[in-house]
Short mmCIF file of N, CA and C in Angstrom, two decimals:
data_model
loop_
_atom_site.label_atom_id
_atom_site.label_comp_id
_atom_site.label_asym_id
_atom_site.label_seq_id
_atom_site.Cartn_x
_atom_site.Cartn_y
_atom_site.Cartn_z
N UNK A 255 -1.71 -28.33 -15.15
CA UNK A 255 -0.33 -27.91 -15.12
C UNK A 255 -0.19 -26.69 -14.21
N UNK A 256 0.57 -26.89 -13.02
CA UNK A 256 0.87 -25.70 -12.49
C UNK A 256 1.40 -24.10 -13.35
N UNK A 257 0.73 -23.14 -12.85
CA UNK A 257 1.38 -21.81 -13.46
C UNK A 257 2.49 -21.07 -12.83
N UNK A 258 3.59 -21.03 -12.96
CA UNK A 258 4.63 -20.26 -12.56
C UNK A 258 4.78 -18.84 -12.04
N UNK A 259 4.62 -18.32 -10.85
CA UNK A 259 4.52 -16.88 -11.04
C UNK A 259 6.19 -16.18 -11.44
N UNK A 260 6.01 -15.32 -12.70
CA UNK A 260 7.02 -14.36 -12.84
C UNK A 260 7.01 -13.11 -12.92
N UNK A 261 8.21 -12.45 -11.60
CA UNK A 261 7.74 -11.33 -11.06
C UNK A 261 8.00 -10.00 -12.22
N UNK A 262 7.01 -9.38 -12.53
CA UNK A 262 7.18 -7.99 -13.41
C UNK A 262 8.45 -7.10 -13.47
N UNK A 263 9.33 -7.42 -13.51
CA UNK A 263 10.31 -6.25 -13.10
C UNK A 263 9.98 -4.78 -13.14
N UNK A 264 9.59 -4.52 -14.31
CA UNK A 264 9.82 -3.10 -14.92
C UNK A 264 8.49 -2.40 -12.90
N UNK A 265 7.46 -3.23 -12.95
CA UNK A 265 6.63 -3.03 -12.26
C UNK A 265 7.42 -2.85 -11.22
N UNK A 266 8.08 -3.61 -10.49
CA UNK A 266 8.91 -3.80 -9.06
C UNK A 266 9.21 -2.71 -9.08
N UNK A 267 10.32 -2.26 -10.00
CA UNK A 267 11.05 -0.83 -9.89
C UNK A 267 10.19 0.24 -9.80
N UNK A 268 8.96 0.59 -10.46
CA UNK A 268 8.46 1.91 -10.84
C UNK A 268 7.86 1.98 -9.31
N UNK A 269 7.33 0.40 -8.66
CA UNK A 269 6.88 0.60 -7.28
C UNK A 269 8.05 0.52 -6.19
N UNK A 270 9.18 0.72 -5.91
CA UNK A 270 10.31 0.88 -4.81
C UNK A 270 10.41 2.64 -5.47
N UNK A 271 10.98 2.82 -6.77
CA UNK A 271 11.05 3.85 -6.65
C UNK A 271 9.88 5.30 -6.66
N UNK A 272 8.07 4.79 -6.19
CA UNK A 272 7.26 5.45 -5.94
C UNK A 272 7.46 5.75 -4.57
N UNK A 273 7.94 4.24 -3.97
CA UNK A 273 8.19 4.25 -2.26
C UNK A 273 9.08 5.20 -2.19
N UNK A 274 10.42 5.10 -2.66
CA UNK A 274 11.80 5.72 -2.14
C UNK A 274 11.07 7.49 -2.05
N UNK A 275 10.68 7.77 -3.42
CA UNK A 275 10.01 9.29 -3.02
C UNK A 275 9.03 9.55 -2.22
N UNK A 276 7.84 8.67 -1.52
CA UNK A 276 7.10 8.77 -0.89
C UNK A 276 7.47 8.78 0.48
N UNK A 277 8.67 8.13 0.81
CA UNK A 277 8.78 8.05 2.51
C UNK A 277 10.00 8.81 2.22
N UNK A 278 10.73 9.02 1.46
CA UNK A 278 11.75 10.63 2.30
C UNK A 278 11.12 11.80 2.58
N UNK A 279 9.96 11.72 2.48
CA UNK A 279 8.74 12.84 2.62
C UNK A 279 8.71 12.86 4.31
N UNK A 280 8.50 11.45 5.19
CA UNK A 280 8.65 11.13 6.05
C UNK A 280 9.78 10.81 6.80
N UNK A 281 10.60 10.62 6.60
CA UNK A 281 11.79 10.23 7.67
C UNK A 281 12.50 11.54 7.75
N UNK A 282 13.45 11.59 9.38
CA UNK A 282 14.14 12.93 9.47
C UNK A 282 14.99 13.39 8.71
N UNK A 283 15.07 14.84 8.69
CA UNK A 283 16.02 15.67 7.69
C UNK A 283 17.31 15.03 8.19
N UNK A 284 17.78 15.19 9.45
CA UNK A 284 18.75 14.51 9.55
C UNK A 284 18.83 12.90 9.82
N UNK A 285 19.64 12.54 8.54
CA UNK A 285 19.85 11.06 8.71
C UNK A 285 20.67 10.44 9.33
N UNK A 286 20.69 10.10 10.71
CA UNK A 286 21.48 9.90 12.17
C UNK A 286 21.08 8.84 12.40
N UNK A 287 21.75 7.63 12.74
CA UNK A 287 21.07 6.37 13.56
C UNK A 287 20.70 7.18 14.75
N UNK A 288 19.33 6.70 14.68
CA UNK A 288 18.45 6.94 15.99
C UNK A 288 17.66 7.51 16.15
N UNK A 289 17.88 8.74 14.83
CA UNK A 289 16.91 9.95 14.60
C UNK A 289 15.68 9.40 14.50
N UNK A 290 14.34 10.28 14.91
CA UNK A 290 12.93 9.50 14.86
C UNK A 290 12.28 10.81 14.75
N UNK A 291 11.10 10.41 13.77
CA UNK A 291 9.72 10.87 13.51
C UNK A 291 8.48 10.30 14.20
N UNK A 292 7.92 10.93 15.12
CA UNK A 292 6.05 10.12 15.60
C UNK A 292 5.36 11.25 14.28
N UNK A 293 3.97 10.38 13.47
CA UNK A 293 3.53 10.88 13.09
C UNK A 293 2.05 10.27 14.02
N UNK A 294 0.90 11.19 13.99
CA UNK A 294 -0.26 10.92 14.05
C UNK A 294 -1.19 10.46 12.86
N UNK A 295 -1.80 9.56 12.54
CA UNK A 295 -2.76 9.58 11.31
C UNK A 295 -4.09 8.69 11.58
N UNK A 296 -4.78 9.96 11.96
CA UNK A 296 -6.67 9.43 12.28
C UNK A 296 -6.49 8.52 13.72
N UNK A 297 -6.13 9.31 14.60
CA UNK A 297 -5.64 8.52 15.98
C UNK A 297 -4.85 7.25 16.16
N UNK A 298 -3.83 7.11 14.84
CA UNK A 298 -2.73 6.02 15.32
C UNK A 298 -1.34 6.77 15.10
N UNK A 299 -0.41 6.38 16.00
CA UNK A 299 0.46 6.82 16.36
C UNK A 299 1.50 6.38 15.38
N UNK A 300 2.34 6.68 14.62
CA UNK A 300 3.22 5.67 13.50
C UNK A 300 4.56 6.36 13.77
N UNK A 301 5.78 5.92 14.16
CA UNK A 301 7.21 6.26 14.20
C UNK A 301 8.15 5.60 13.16
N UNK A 302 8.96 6.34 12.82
CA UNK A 302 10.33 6.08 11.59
C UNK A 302 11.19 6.55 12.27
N UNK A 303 12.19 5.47 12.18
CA UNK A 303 12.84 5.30 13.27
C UNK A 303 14.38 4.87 12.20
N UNK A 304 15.71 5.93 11.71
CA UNK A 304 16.85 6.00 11.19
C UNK A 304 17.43 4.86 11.81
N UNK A 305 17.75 3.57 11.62
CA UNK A 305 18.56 2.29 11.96
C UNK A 305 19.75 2.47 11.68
N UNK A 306 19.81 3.00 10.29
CA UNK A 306 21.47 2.70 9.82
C UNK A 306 22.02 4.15 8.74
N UNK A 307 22.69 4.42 8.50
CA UNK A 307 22.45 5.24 7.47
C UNK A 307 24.03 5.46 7.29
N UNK A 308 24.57 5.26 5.66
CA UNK A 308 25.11 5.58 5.17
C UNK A 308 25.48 5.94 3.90
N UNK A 309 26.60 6.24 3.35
CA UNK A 309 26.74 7.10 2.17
C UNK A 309 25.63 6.67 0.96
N UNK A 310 25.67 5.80 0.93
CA UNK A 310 24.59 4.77 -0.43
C UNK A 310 23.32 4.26 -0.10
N UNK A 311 22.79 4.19 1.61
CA UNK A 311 21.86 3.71 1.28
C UNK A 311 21.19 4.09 3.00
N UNK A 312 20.29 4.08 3.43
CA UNK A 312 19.63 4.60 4.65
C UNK A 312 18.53 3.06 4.97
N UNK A 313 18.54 2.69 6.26
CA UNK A 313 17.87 1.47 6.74
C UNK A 313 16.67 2.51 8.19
N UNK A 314 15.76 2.32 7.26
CA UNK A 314 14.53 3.25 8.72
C UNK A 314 13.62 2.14 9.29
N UNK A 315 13.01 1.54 10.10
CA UNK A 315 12.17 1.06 11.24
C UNK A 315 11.23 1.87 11.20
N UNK A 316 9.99 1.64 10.61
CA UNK A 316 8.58 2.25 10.22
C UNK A 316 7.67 1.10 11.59
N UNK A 317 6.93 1.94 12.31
CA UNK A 317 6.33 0.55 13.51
C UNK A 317 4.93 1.38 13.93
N UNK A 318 4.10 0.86 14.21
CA UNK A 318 2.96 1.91 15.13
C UNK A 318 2.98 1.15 16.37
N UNK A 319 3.10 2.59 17.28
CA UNK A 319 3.17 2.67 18.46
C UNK A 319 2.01 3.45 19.53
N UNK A 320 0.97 3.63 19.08
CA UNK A 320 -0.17 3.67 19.51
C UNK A 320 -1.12 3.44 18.55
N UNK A 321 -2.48 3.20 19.08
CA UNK A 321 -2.25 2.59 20.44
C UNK A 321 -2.50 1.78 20.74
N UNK A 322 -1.70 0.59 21.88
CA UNK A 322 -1.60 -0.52 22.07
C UNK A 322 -2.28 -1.62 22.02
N UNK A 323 -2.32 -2.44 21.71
CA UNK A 323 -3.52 -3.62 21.49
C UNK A 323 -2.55 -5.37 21.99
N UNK A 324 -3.56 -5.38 23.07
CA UNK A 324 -2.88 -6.33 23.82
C UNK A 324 -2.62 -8.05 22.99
N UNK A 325 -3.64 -7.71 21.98
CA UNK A 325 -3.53 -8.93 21.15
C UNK A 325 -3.58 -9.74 20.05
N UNK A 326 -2.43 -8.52 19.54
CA UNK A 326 -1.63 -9.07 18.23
C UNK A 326 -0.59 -7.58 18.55
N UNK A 327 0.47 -8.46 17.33
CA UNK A 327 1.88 -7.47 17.42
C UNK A 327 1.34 -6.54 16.42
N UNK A 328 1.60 -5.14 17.29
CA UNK A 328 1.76 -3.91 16.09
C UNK A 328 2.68 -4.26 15.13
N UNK A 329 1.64 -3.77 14.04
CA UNK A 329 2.47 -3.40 12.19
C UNK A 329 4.19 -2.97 12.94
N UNK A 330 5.17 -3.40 12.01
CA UNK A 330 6.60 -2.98 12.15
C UNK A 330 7.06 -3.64 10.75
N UNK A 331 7.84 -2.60 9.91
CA UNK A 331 8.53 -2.93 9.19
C UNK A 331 9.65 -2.26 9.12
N UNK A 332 11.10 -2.85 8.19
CA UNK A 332 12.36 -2.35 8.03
C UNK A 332 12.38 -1.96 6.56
N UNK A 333 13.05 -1.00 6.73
CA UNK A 333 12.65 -0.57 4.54
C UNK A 333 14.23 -0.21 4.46
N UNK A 334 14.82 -0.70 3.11
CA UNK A 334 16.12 0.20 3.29
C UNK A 334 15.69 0.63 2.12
N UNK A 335 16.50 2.15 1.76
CA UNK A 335 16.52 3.21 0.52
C UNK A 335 18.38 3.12 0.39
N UNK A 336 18.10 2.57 -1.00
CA UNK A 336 18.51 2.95 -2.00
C UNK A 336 18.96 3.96 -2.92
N UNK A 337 20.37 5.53 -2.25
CA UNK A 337 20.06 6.85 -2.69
C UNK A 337 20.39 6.63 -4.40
N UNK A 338 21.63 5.69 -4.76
CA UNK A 338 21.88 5.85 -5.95
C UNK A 338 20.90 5.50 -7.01
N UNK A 339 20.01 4.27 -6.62
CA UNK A 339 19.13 3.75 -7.78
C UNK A 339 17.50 4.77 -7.23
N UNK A 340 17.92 5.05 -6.26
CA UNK A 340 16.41 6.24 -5.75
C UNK A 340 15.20 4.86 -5.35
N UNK A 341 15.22 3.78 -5.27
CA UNK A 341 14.73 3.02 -4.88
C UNK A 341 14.25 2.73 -2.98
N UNK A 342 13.40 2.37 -2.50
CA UNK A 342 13.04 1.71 -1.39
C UNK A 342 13.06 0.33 -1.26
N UNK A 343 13.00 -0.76 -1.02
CA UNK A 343 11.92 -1.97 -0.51
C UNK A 343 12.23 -2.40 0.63
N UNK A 344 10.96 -3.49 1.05
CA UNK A 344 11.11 -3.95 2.57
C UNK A 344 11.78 -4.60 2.74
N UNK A 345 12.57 -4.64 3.99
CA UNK A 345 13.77 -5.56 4.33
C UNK A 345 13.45 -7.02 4.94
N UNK A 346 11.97 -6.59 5.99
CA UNK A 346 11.83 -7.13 6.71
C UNK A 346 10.29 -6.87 7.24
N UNK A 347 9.43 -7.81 7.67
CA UNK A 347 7.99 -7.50 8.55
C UNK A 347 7.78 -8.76 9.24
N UNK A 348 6.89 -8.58 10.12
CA UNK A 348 6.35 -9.43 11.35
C UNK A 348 6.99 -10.46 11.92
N UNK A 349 8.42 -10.19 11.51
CA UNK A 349 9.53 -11.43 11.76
C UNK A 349 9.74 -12.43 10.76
N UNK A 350 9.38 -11.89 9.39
CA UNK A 350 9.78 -12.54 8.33
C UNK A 350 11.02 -11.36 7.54
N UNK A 351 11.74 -12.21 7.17
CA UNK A 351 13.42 -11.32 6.77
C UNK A 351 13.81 -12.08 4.99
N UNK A 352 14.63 -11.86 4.59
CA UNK A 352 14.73 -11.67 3.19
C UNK A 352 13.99 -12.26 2.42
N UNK A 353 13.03 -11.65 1.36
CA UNK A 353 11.85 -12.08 0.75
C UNK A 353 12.56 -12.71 -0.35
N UNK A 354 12.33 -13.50 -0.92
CA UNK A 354 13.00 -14.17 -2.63
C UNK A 354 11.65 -13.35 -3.45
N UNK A 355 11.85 -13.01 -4.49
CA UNK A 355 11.41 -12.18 -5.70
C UNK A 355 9.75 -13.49 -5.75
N UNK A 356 9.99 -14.43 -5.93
CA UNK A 356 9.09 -15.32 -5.72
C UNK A 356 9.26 -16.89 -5.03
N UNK A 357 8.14 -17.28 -5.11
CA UNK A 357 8.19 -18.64 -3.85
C UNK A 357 6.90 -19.63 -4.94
N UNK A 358 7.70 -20.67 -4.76
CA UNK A 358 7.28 -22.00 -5.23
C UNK A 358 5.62 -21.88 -4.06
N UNK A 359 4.40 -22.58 -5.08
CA UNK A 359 3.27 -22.79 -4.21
C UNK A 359 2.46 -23.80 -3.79
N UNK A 360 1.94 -24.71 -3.12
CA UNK A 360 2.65 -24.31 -1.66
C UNK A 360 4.35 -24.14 -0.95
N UNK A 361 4.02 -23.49 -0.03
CA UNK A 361 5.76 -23.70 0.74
C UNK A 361 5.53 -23.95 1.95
N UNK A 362 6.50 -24.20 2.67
CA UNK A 362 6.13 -24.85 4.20
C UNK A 362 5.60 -24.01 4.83
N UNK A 363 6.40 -21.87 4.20
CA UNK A 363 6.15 -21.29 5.26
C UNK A 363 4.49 -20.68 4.67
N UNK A 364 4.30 -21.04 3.63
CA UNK A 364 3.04 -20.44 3.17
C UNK A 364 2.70 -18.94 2.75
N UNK A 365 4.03 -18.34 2.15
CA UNK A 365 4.34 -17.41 1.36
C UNK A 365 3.66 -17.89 0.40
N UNK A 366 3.08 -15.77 -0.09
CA UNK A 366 2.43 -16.02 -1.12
C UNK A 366 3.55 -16.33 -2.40
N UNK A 367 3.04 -16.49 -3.70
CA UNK A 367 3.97 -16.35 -4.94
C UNK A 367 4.91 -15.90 -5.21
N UNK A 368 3.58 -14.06 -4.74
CA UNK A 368 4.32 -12.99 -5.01
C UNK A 368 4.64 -11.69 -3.71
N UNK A 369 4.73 -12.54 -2.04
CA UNK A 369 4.92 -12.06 -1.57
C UNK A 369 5.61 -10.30 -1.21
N UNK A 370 7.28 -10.55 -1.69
CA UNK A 370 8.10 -9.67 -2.35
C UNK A 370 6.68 -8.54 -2.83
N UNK A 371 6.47 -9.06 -3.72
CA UNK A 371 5.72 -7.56 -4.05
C UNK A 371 4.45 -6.91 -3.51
N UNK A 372 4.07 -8.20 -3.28
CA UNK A 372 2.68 -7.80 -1.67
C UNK A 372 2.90 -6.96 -0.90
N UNK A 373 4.43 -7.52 0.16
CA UNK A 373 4.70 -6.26 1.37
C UNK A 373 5.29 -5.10 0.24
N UNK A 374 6.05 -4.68 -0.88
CA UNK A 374 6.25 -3.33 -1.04
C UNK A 374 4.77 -2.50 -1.53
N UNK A 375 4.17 -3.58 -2.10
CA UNK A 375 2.77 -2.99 -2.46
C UNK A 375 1.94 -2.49 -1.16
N UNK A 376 2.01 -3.03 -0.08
CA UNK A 376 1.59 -2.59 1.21
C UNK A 376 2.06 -1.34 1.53
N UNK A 377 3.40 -1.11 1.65
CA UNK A 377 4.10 -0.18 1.95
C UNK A 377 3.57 0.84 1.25
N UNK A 378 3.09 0.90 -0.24
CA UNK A 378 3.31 1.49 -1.68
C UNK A 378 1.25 2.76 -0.42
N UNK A 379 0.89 1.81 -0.17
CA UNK A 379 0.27 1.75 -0.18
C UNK A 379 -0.13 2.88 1.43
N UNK A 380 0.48 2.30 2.38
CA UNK A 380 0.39 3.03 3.50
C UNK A 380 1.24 4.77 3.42
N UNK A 381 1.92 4.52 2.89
CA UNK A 381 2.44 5.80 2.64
C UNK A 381 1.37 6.44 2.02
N UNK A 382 0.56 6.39 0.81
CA UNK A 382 0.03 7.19 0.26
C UNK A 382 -0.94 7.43 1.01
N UNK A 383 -1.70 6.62 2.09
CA UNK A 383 -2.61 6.74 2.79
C UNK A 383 -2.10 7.89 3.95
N UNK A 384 -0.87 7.60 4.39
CA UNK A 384 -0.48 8.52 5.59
C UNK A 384 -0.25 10.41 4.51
N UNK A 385 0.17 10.24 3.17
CA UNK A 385 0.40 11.09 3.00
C UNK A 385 -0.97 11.98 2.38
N UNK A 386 -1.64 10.88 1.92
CA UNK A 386 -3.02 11.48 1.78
C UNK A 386 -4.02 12.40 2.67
N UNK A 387 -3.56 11.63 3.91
CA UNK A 387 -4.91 11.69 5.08
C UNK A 387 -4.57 12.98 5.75
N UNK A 388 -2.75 13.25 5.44
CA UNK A 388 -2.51 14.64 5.87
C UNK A 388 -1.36 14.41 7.48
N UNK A 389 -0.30 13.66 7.49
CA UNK A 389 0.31 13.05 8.77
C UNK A 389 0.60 14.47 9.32
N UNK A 390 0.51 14.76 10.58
CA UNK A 390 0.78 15.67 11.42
C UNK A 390 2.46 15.32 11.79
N UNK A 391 2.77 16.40 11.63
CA UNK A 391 4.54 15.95 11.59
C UNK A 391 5.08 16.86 13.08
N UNK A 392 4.31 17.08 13.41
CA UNK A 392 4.75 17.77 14.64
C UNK A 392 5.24 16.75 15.67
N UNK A 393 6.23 17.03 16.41
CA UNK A 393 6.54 16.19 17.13
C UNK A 393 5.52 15.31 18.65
N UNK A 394 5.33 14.73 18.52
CA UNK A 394 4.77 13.95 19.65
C UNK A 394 5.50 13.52 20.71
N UNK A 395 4.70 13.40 21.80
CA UNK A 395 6.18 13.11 23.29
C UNK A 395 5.96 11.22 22.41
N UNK A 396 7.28 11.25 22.62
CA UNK A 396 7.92 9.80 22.86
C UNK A 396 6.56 8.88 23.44
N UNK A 397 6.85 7.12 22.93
CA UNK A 397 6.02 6.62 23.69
C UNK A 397 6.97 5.57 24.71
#
């Protein structure tokens, strides 16, 4: 008999809203479409990049931009925050766009189960690493 995956809620939340506090640590004081952060971490270059931002909720472009590797696409994801519920999650990665909470297994596109919580768990995950390792927040020239 197949097993059903059903996604944790209480879990989902406690991990968007670990994200939401972990990356306003990172994105600019001022929240401006366009505004950008380069951070350095252990010689890779990582930018957050303000997409959208308004009264309720802020859309940032997290991407690494050094250094270049001719063959495969640099990491890029879209995260929107959530100010009222204090929440984060991903919007969007590698050209895959609205995640469903879960996915029937197999699927054509070969999403995991529990995708949805894979990429915020990723996220959950790189942040603490960038904030661990110590990100140099000084500005970097543009790439």
């Amino acid at each position: 008999m197949k097993q059903q995956y059903t996604p944790n809620f209480p879990e989902m939340m406690r991990l968007n809203e670990t994200n939401y506090a972990q990356l306003r640590r990172l994105i600019p004081r001022e929240e401006v479409e366009g505004a950008a952060l380069t951070y350095q971490v252990n010689g890779i270059h990582y930018q957050v990049v303000i997409e959208e931002s308004t009264r309720y909720t802020t859309r940032v472009m997290i991407k690494q931009v050094a250094p270049v590797v001719s063959y495969w696409q640099l990491p890029s994801m879209s995260v929107r925050l959530y100010h009222d519920a204090m929440v984060a999650e991903v919007c969007s990665t590698q050209q895959i766009y609205r995640f469903k909470a879960r996915y029937d297994y197999p699927n054509r596109k070969l999403h995991q189960r529990d995708e949805k919580h894979q990429i915020n768990q990723f996220l959950s995950e790189w942040l603490r690493y960038c904030l661990v390792q110590g990100v140099m927040a000084t500005a970097l020239p543009e790439m």
